[in-house]
């Protein structure tokens, strides 16, 4: 599938309010921390998902172990996991209710079968792109 256009990305961000960050981290030097920091500062509602940090509050909300532990509708799942770990997350992505509209695989992350199965379920997939860089590019002064 072709890469999203600038217009596609504008529309996607305009229609996104809630983002679940799969693989969220607390180390400010890691993209899984500074990208959600940026998104939260842009007024997105960010939900951290990482079993290592359950019980901690990140971006104003309690961190949860699994996507299915987020008990409100999520517009986008922003993924910070290695490609070889993605298929293990398929049941939790498909177990979300309602399903997210978009699963975004961060820069350097691609997985053809993971993307194929999500698209077959009606979920839009973006691969190998950084949400921070794309959002900043679209909203530069």
Tab-separated table of C-alpha atoms in Angstrom:
chain	number	residue	atom	x	y	z
A	1	UNK	CA	0.000	0.000	0.000
A	2	UNK	CA	1.211	3.487	-0.820
A	3	UNK	CA	2.392	5.953	1.780
A	4	UNK	CA	-0.163	8.428	3.113
A	5	UNK	CA	-0.175	11.854	1.500
A	6	UNK	CA	0.233	15.068	3.454
A	7	UNK	CA	-3.515	15.568	3.076
A	8	UNK	CA	-4.165	12.048	4.464
A	9	UNK	CA	-1.963	12.778	7.478
A	10	UNK	CA	-3.644	16.146	8.116
A	11	UNK	CA	-7.033	14.450	8.146
A	12	UNK	CA	-5.763	11.617	10.336
A	13	UNK	CA	-4.362	13.980	12.984
A	14	UNK	CA	-7.461	16.211	12.823
A	15	UNK	CA	-9.648	13.185	13.582
A	16	UNK	CA	-7.431	11.802	16.356
A	17	UNK	CA	-7.896	12.744	19.994
A	18	UNK	CA	-6.924	9.575	21.869
A	19	UNK	CA	-3.655	7.715	21.347
A	20	UNK	CA	-2.565	4.488	23.029
A	21	UNK	CA	1.229	4.196	23.036
A	22	UNK	CA	2.179	0.522	22.848
A	23	UNK	CA	5.648	0.147	24.312
A	24	UNK	CA	5.602	3.504	26.122
A	25	UNK	CA	8.730	4.226	28.146
A	26	UNK	CA	9.816	6.492	30.995
A	27	UNK	CA	13.374	7.182	29.758
A	28	UNK	CA	13.335	10.706	28.247
A	29	UNK	CA	16.113	9.704	25.835
A	30	UNK	CA	13.937	7.060	24.174
A	31	UNK	CA	11.512	7.870	21.352
A	32	UNK	CA	8.849	5.870	23.271
A	33	UNK	CA	9.006	8.639	25.891
A	34	UNK	CA	9.716	11.874	24.017
A	35	UNK	CA	7.276	11.209	21.171
A	36	UNK	CA	4.302	10.709	23.555
A	37	UNK	CA	5.549	13.736	25.551
A	38	UNK	CA	5.254	15.782	22.359
A	39	UNK	CA	1.827	14.333	21.503
A	40	UNK	CA	0.510	15.052	25.003
A	41	UNK	CA	1.836	18.634	24.714
A	42	UNK	CA	-0.173	18.943	21.468
A	43	UNK	CA	-3.359	18.137	23.427
A	44	UNK	CA	-3.732	14.515	22.402
A	45	UNK	CA	-4.984	12.248	25.179
A	46	UNK	CA	-2.107	9.775	25.579
A	47	UNK	CA	-2.517	6.360	27.216
A	48	UNK	CA	0.686	4.474	28.084
A	49	UNK	CA	0.723	0.711	27.507
A	50	UNK	CA	3.668	-1.218	28.925
A	51	UNK	CA	3.537	-3.966	31.572
A	52	UNK	CA	6.871	-2.731	33.009
A	53	UNK	CA	5.308	0.522	34.195
A	54	UNK	CA	1.852	-0.566	35.398
A	55	UNK	CA	0.846	1.491	38.403
A	56	UNK	CA	2.810	4.548	37.320
A	57	UNK	CA	1.108	7.645	35.980
A	58	UNK	CA	2.368	8.684	32.551
A	59	UNK	CA	0.968	11.625	30.623
A	60	UNK	CA	-1.677	12.133	33.280
A	61	UNK	CA	-3.095	8.600	33.140
A	62	UNK	CA	-2.265	5.269	34.745
A	63	UNK	CA	-0.060	3.044	32.610
A	64	UNK	CA	-1.703	-0.289	31.713
A	65	UNK	CA	-0.283	-3.662	30.704
A	66	UNK	CA	-2.284	-4.282	27.536
A	67	UNK	CA	-4.280	-2.392	24.924
A	68	UNK	CA	-7.391	-4.227	26.125
A	69	UNK	CA	-6.846	-2.607	29.554
A	70	UNK	CA	-7.584	0.828	28.064
A	71	UNK	CA	-11.293	1.218	28.785
A	72	UNK	CA	-12.200	4.020	26.433
A	73	UNK	CA	-12.257	4.377	22.657
A	74	UNK	CA	-8.806	4.880	21.129
A	75	UNK	CA	-8.381	6.598	17.781
A	76	UNK	CA	-4.771	5.602	17.174
A	77	UNK	CA	-2.373	2.982	18.499
A	78	UNK	CA	1.174	4.351	18.226
A	79	UNK	CA	3.551	1.366	18.261
A	80	UNK	CA	7.065	1.377	19.715
A	81	UNK	CA	7.779	-2.372	19.573
A	82	UNK	CA	10.258	-4.365	17.520
A	83	UNK	CA	8.825	-5.991	14.394
A	84	UNK	CA	9.349	-9.499	15.770
A	85	UNK	CA	7.106	-8.653	18.765
A	86	UNK	CA	4.169	-7.321	16.749
A	87	UNK	CA	2.236	-10.508	15.980
A	88	UNK	CA	1.995	-11.267	19.703
A	89	UNK	CA	0.029	-7.997	20.050
A	90	UNK	CA	-2.484	-8.872	17.325
A	91	UNK	CA	-5.075	-10.373	19.743
A	92	UNK	CA	-5.027	-7.294	21.967
A	93	UNK	CA	-5.318	-4.874	19.027
A	94	UNK	CA	-8.221	-6.857	17.587
A	95	UNK	CA	-9.706	-7.189	21.092
A	96	UNK	CA	-10.059	-3.428	21.502
A	97	UNK	CA	-13.657	-2.155	21.483
A	98	UNK	CA	-14.229	-0.215	19.430
A	99	UNK	CA	-11.311	-1.047	17.153
A	100	UNK	CA	-8.840	1.814	16.684
A	101	UNK	CA	-9.094	3.604	13.360
A	102	UNK	CA	-5.317	3.670	12.897
A	103	UNK	CA	-2.307	1.626	13.981
A	104	UNK	CA	0.863	3.642	13.434
A	105	UNK	CA	4.205	1.804	13.405
A	106	UNK	CA	6.988	4.190	14.315
A	107	UNK	CA	10.043	4.984	12.232
A	108	UNK	CA	12.010	1.832	11.455
A	109	UNK	CA	9.100	-0.523	12.220
A	110	UNK	CA	7.428	-2.494	9.436
A	111	UNK	CA	5.688	-5.869	9.351
A	112	UNK	CA	3.775	-6.930	6.235
A	113	UNK	CA	1.652	-9.676	7.829
A	114	UNK	CA	0.775	-7.586	10.892
A	115	UNK	CA	-0.304	-4.742	8.589
A	116	UNK	CA	-2.242	-7.104	6.316
A	117	UNK	CA	-4.258	-8.580	9.186
A	118	UNK	CA	-5.048	-5.161	10.642
A	119	UNK	CA	-6.157	-3.832	7.264
A	120	UNK	CA	-8.331	-6.938	6.786
A	121	UNK	CA	-10.041	-5.963	10.068
A	122	UNK	CA	-10.698	-2.461	8.696
A	123	UNK	CA	-7.881	-0.692	10.555
A	124	UNK	CA	-5.705	1.789	8.699
A	125	UNK	CA	-1.974	1.083	9.049
A	126	UNK	CA	0.929	3.485	8.705
A	127	UNK	CA	4.430	2.001	8.837
A	128	UNK	CA	7.945	3.366	9.230
A	129	UNK	CA	6.896	6.956	10.018
A	130	UNK	CA	7.342	9.075	13.155
A	131	UNK	CA	4.193	10.667	14.578
A	132	UNK	CA	6.215	13.516	16.121
A	133	UNK	CA	8.043	14.348	12.875
A	134	UNK	CA	4.896	14.084	10.752
A	135	UNK	CA	2.769	16.173	13.127
A	136	UNK	CA	5.495	18.801	13.532
A	137	UNK	CA	5.956	18.998	9.755
A	138	UNK	CA	2.222	19.542	9.210
A	139	UNK	CA	1.913	22.153	11.954
A	140	UNK	CA	5.113	24.159	11.525
A	141	UNK	CA	4.651	27.905	11.718
